[in-house]
PDB file of C-alpha atoms in Angstrom:
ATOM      1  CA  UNK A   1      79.845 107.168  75.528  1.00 42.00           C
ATOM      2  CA  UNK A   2      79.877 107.754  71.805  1.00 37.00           C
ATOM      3  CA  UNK A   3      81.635 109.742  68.974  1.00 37.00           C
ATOM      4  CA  UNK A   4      80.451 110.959  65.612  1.00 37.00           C
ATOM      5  CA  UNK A   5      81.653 112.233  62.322  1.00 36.00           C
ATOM      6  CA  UNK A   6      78.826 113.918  60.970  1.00 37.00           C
ATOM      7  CA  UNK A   7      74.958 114.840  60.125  1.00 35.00           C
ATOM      8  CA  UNK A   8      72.324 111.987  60.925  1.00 35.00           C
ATOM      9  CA  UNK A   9      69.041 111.500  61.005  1.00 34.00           C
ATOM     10  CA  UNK A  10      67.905 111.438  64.318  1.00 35.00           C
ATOM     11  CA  UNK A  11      64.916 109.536  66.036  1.00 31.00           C
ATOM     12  CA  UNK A  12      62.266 112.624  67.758  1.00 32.00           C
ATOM     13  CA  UNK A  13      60.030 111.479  70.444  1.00 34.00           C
ATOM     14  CA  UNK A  14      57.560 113.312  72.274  1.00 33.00           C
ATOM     15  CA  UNK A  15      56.467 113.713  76.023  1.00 35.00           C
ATOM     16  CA  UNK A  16      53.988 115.629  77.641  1.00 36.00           C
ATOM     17  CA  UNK A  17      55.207 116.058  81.275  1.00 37.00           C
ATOM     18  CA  UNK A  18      52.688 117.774  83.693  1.00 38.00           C
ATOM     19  CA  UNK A  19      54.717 121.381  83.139  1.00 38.00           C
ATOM     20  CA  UNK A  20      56.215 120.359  79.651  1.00 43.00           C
ATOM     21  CA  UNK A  21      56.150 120.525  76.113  1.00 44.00           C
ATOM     22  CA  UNK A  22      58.072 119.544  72.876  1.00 41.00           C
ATOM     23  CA  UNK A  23      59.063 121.523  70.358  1.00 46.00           C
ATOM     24  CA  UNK A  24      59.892 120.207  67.154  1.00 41.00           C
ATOM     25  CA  UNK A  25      63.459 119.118  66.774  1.00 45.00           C
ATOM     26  CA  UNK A  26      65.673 121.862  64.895  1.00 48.00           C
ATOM     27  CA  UNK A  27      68.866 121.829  63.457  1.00 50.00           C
ATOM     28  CA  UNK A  28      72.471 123.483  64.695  1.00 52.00           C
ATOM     29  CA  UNK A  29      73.581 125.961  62.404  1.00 48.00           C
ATOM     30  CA  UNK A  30      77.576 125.071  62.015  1.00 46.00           C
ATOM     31  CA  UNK A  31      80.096 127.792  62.390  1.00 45.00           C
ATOM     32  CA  UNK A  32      82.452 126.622  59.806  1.00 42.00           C
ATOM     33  CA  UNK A  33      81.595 123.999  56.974  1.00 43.00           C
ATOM     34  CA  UNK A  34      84.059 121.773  59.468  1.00 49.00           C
ATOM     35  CA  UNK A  35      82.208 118.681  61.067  1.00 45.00           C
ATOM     36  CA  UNK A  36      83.486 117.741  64.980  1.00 50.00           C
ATOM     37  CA  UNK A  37      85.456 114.651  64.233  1.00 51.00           C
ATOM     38  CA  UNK A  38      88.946 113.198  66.220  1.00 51.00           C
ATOM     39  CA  UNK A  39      88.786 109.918  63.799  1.00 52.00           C
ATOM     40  CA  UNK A  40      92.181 109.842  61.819  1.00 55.00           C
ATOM     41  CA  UNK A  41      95.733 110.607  62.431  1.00 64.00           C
ATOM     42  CA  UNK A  42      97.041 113.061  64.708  1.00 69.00           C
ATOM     43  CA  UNK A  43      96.965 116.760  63.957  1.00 73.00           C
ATOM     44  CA  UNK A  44     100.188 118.631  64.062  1.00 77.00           C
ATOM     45  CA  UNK A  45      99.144 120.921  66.741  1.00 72.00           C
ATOM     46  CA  UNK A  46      98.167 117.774  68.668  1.00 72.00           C
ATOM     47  CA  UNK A  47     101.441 116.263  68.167  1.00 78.00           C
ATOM     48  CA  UNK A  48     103.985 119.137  69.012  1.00 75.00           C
ATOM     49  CA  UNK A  49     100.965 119.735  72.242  1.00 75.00           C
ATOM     50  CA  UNK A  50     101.507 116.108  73.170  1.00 74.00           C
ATOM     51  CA  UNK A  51     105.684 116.565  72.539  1.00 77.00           C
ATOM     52  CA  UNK A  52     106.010 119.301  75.162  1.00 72.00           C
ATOM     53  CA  UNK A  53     103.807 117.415  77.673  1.00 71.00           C
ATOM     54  CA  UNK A  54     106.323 114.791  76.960  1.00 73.00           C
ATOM     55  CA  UNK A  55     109.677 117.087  78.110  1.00 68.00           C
ATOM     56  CA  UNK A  56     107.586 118.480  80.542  1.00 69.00           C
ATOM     57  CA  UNK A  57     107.729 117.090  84.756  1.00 66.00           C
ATOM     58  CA  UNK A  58     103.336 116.658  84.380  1.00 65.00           C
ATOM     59  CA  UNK A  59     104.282 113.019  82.372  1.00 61.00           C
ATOM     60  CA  UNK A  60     106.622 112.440  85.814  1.00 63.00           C
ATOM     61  CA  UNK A  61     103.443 112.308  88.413  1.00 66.00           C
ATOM     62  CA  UNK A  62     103.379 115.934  88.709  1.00 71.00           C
ATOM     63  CA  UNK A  63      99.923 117.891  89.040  1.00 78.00           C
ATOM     64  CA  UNK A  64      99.111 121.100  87.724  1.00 80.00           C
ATOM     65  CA  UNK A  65      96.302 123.271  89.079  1.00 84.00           C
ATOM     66  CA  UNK A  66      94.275 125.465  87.080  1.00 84.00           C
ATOM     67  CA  UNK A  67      92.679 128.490  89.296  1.00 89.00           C
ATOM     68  CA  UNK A  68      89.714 129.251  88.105  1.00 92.00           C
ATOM     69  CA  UNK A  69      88.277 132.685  88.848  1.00 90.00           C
ATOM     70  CA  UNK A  70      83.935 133.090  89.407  1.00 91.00           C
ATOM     71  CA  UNK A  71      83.075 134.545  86.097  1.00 91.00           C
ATOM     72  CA  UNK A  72      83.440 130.683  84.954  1.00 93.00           C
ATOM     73  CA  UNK A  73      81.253 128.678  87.581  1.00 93.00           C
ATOM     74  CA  UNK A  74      79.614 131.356  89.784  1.00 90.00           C
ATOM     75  CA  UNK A  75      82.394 130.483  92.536  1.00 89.00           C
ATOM     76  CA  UNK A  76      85.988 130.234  92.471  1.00 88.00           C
ATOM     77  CA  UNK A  77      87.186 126.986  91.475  1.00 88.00           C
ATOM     78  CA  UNK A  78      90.306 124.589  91.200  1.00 88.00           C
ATOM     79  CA  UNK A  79      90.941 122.062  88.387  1.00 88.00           C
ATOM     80  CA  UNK A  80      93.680 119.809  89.011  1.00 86.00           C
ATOM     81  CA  UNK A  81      95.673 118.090  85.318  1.00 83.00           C
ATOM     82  CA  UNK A  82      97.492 115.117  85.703  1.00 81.00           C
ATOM     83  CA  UNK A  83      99.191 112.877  83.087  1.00 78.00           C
ATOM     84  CA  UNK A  84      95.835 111.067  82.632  1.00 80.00           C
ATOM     85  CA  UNK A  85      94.010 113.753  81.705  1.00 83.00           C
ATOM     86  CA  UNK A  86      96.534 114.875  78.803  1.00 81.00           C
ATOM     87  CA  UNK A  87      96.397 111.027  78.094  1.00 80.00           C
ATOM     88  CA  UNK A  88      92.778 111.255  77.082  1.00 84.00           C
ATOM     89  CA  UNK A  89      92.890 113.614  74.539  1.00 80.00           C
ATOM     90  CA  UNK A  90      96.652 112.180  73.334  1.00 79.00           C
ATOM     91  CA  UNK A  91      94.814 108.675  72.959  1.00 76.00           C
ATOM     92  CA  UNK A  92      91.236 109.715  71.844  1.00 79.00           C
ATOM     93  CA  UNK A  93      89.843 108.232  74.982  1.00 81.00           C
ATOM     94  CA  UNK A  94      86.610 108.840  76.899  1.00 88.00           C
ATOM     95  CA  UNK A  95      86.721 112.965  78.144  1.00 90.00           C
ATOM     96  CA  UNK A  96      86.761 113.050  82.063  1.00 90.00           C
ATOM     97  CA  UNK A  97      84.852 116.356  83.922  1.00 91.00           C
ATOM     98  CA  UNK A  98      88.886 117.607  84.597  1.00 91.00           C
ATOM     99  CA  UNK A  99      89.337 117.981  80.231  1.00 91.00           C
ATOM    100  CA  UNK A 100      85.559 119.121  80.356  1.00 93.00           C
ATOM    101  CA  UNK A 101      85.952 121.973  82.820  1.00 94.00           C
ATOM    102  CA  UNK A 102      89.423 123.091  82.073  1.00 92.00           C
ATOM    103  CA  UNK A 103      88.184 123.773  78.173  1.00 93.00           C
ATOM    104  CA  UNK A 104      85.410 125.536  79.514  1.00 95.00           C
ATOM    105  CA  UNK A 105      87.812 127.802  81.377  1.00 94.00           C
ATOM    106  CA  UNK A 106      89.860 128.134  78.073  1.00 93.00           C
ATOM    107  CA  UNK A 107      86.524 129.375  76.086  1.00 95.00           C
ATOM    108  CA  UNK A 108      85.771 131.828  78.872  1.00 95.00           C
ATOM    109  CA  UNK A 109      89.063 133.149  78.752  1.00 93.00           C
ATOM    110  CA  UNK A 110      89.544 133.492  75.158  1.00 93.00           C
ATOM    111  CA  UNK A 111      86.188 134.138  73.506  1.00 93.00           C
ATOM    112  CA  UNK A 112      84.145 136.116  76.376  1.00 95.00           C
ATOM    113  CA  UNK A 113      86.195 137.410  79.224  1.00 94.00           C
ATOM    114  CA  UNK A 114      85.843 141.422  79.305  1.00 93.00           C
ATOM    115  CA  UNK A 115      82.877 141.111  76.209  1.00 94.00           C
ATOM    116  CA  UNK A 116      79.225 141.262  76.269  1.00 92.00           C
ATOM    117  CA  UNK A 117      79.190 137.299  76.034  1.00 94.00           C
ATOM    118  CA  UNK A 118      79.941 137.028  79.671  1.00 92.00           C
ATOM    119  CA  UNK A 119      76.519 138.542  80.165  1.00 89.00           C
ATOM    120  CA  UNK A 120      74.675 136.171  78.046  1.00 93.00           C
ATOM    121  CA  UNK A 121      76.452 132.663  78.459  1.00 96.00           C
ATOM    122  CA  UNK A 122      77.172 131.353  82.000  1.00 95.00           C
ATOM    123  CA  UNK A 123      78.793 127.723  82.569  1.00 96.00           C
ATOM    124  CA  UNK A 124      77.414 125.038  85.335  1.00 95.00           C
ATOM    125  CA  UNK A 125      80.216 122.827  87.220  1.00 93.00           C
ATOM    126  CA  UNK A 126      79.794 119.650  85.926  1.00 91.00           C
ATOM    127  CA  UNK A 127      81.142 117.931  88.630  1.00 88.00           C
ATOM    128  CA  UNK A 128      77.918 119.529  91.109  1.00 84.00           C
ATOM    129  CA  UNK A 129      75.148 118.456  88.746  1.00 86.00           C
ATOM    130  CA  UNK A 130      75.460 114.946  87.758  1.00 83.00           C
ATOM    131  CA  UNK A 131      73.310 111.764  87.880  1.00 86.00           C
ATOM    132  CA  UNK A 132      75.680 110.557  90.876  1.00 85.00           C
ATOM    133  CA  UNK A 133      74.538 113.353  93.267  1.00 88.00           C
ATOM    134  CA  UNK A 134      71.250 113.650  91.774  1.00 91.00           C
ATOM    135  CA  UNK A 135      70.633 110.022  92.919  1.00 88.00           C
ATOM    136  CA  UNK A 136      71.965 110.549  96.291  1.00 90.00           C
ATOM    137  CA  UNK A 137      70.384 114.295  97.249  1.00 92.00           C
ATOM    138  CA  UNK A 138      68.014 115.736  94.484  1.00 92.00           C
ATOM    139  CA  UNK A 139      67.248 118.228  96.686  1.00 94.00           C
ATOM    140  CA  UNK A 140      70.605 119.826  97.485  1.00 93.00           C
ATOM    141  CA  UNK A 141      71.690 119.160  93.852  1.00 94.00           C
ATOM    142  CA  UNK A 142      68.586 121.481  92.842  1.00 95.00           C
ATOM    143  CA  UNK A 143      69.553 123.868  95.465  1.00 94.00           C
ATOM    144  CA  UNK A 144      73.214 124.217  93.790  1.00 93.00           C
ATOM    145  CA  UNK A 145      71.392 124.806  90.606  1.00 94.00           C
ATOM    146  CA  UNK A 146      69.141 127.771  91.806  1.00 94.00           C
ATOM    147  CA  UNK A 147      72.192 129.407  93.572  1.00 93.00           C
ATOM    148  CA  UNK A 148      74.428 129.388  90.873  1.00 93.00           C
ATOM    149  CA  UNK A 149      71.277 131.380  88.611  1.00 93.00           C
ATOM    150  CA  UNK A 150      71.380 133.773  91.617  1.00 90.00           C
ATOM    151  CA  UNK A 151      74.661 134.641  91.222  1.00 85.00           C
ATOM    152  CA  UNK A 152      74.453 136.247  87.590  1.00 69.00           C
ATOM    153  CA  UNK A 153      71.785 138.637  88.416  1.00 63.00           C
ATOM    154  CA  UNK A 154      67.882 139.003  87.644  1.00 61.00           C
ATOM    155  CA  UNK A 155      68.045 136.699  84.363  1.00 63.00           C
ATOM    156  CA  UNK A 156      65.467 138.928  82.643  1.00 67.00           C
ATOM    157  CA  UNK A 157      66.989 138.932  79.787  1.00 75.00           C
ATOM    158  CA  UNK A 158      67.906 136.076  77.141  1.00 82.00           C
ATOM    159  CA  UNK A 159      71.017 134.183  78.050  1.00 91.00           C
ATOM    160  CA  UNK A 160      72.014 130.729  78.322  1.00 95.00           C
ATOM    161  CA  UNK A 161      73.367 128.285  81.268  1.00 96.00           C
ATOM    162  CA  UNK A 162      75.510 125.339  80.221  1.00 97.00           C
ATOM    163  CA  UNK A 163      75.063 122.326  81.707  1.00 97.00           C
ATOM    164  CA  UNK A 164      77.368 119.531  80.234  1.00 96.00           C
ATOM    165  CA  UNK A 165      75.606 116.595  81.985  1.00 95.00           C
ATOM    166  CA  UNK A 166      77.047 113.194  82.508  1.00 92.00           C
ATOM    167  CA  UNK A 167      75.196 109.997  83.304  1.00 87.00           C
ATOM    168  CA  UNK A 168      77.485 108.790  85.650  1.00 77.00           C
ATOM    169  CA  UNK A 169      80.459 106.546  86.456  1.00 65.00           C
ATOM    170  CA  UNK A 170      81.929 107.794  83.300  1.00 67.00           C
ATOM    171  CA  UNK A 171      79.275 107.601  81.241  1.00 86.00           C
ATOM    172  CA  UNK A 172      77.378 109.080  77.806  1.00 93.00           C
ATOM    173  CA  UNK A 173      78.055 113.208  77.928  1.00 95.00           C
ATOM    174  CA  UNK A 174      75.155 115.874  76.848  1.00 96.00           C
ATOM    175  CA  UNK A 175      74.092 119.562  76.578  1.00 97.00           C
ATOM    176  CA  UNK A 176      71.732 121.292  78.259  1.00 97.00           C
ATOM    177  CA  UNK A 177      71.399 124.834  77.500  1.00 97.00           C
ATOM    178  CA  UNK A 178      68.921 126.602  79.948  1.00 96.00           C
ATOM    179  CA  UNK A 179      67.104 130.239  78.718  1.00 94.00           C
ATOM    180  CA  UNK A 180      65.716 131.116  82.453  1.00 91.00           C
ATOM    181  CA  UNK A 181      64.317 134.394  80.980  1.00 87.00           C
ATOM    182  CA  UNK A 182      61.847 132.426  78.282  1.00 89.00           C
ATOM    183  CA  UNK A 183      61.302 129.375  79.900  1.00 92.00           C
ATOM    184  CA  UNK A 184      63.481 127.541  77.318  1.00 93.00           C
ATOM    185  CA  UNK A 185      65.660 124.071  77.656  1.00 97.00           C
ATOM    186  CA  UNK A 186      67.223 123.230  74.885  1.00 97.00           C
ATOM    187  CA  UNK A 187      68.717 119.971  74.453  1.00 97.00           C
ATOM    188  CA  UNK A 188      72.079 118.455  72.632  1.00 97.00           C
ATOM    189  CA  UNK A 189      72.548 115.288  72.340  1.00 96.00           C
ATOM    190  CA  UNK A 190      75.181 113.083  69.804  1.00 96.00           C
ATOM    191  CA  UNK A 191      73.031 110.497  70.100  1.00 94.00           C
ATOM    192  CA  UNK A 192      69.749 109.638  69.509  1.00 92.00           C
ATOM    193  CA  UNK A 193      66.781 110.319  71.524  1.00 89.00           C
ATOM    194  CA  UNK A 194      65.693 112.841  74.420  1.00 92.00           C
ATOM    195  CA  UNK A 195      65.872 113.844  77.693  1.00 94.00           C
ATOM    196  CA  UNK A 196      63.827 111.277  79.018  1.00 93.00           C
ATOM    197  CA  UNK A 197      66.753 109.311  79.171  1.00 92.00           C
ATOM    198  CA  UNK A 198      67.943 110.914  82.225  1.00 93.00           C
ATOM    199  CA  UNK A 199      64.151 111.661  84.059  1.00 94.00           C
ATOM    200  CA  UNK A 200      65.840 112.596  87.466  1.00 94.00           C
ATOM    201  CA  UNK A 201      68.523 115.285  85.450  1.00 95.00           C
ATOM    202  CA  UNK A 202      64.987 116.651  83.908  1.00 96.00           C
ATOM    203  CA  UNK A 203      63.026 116.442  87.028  1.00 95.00           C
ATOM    204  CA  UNK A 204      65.789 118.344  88.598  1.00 96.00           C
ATOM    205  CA  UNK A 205      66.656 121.374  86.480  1.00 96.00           C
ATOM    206  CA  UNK A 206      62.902 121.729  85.961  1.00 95.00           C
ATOM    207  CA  UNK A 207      62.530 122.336  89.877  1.00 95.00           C
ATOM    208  CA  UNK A 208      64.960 124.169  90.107  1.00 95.00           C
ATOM    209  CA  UNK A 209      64.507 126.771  87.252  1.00 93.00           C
ATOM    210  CA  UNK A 210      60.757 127.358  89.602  1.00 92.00           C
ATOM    211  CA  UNK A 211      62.164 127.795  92.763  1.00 92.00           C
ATOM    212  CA  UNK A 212      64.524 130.255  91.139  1.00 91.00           C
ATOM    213  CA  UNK A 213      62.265 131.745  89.320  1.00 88.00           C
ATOM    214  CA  UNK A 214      60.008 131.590  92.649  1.00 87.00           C
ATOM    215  CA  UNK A 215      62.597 133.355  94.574  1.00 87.00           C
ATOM    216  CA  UNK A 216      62.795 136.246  92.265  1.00 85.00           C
ATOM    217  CA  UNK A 217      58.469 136.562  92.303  1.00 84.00           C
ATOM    218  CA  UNK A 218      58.731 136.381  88.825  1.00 81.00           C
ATOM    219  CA  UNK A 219      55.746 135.311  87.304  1.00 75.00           C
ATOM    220  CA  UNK A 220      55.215 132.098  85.241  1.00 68.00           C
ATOM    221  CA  UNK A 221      53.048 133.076  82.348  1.00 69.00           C
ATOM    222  CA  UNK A 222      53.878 129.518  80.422  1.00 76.00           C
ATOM    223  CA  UNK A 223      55.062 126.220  80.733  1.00 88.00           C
ATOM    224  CA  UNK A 224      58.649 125.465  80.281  1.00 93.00           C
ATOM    225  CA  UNK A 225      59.725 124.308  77.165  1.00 95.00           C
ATOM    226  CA  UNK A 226      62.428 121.193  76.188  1.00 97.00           C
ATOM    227  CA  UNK A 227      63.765 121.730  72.594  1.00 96.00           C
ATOM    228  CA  UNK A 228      65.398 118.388  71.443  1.00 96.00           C
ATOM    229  CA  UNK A 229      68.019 119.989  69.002  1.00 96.00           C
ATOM    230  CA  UNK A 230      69.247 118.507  66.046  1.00 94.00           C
ATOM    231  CA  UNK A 231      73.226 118.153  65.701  1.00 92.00           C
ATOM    232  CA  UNK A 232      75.709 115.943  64.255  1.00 93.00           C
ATOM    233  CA  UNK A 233      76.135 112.007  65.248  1.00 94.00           C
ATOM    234  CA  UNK A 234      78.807 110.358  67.080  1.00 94.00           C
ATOM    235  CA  UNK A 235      79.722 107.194  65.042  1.00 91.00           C
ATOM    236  CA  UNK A 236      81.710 105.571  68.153  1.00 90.00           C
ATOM    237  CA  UNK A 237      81.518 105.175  71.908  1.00 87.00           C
ATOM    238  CA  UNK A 238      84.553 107.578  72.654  1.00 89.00           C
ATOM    239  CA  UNK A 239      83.263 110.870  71.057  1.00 93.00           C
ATOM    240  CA  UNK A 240      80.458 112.542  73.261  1.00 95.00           C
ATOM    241  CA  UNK A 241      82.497 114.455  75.326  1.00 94.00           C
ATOM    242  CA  UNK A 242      84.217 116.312  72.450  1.00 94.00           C
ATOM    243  CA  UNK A 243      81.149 116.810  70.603  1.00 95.00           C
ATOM    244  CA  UNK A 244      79.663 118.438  73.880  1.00 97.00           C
ATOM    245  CA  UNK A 245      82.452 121.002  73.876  1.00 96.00           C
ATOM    246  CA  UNK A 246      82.087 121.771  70.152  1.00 95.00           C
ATOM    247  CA  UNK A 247      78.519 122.219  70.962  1.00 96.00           C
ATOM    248  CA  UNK A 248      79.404 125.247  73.276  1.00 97.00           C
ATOM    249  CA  UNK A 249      82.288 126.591  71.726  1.00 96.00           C
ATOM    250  CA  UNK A 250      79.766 127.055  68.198  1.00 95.00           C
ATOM    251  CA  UNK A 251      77.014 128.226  69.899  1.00 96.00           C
ATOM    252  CA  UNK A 252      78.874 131.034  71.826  1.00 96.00           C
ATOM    253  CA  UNK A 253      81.031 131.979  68.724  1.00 94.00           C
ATOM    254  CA  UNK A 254      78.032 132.082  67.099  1.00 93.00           C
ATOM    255  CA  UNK A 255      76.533 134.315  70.043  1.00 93.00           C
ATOM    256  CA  UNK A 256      73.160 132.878  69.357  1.00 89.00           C
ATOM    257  CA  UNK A 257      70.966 132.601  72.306  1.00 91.00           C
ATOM    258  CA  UNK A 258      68.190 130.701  70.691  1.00 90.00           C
ATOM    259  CA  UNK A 259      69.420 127.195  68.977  1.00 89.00           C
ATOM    260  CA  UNK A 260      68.368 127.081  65.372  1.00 80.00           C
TER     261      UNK A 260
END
């Protein structure tokens, strides 16, 4: 994995899958003049966070679960914190899916529960889709995909599925941001290069987003699209995870449906 401080230039390749096409890389508008970074000292919020976690039974081998209710993931779900998990953002280590989810639950909650946003931004488990259970049953894993575009309705109109996507055994995190009703991927990585990195995560959603779109007789009047975005550059090997969740967070706050 791998953290960065800032705007890069970025390296664009081209494919031409049988169903695909490039579009130009384009850049992320920023929501504040503020640059994702966790290089320097601690914060004070971070500190007087990482103080009560301290007085607190969690840093004792407790567990705390965090119920999650279906507007989140489609289904109910349960996120269990433990001391480690705190650790990683106290220490500025590698985010595990447990951090990834449970701030995904905290954007939900606070920026679209009971708004219009709910309705245009929906949030894919990260711990269903990965390159782990891709390897082991594409099939099923695409499956899991196409029910959890079921769930929120026809899809005719734009909105956005987020899939933060790891490449396994702890490994590099990126965005995928899926338009069903336009046929539109785009892609966020904070690193350089594409999707064809991960050809099974590509050959996956792809398949899926048909078969959905199959299901629902809707017609396909154009190929799907892959949009390799461009975004700020992790400088490390700690920092894609964060970078990922500032990627949502901005987007959403932003409400913008299609990534500049």
């Amino acid at each position: 994995m791998v953290r960065d401080t800032g705007y890069s230039n970025e390296v664009r390749t081209k494919t031409n899958p049988k169903y695909q096409k490039e579009v130009p890389g384009q850049m992320l508008d920023k929501a504040s003049k503020e640059i994702p970074t966790t290089s320097g000292t601690k914060s004070q919020i971070m500190m007087c966070l990482e103080k009560m976690v301290e007085e607190s039974d969690i840093m004792h081998g407790a567990i705390r679960s965090v119920d999650m209710d279906e507007g989140v993931f489609g289904i109910a779900h349960s996120e269990l914190i433990a001391k480690e998990d705190m650790q990683q953002l106290f220490e500025h280590e590698e985010l595990g899916i447990a951090v990834i989810h449970t701030y995904i639950w905290y954007m939900y909650d606070t920026l679209m529960r009971g708004t219009e946003l709910c309705n245009r931004f929906n949030f894919i488990a990260a711990s269903r889709i990965n390159t782990m259970f891709i390897t082991k049953n594409p099939t099923s894993v695409m499956n899991e995909l196409v029910d959890r575009f079921m769930v929120a309705g026809d899809n005719t109109t734009p909105s956005l599925y987020f899939l933060p996507f790891n490449s396994g055994n702890g490994g590099h995190w990126v965005l995928v941001a899926m338009d069903l009703s336009r046929l539109m991927v785009y892609y966020l990585d904070s690193l350089p290069g594409n999707w064809s990195k991960y050809p099974s995560m590509k050959k996956t959603v792809d398949a899926a987003i048909l078969k959905f779109r199959s299901k629902k007789n809707y017609r396909n009047r154009k190929d799907i699209t892959w949009v390799r975005v461009q975004c700020p550059q992790q400088n490390n090997s700690i920092d894609c995870g964060f970078f990922v969740l500032r990627f949502m967070r901005d987007i959403i706050a932003l409400n913008r449906i299609d990534i500049p």
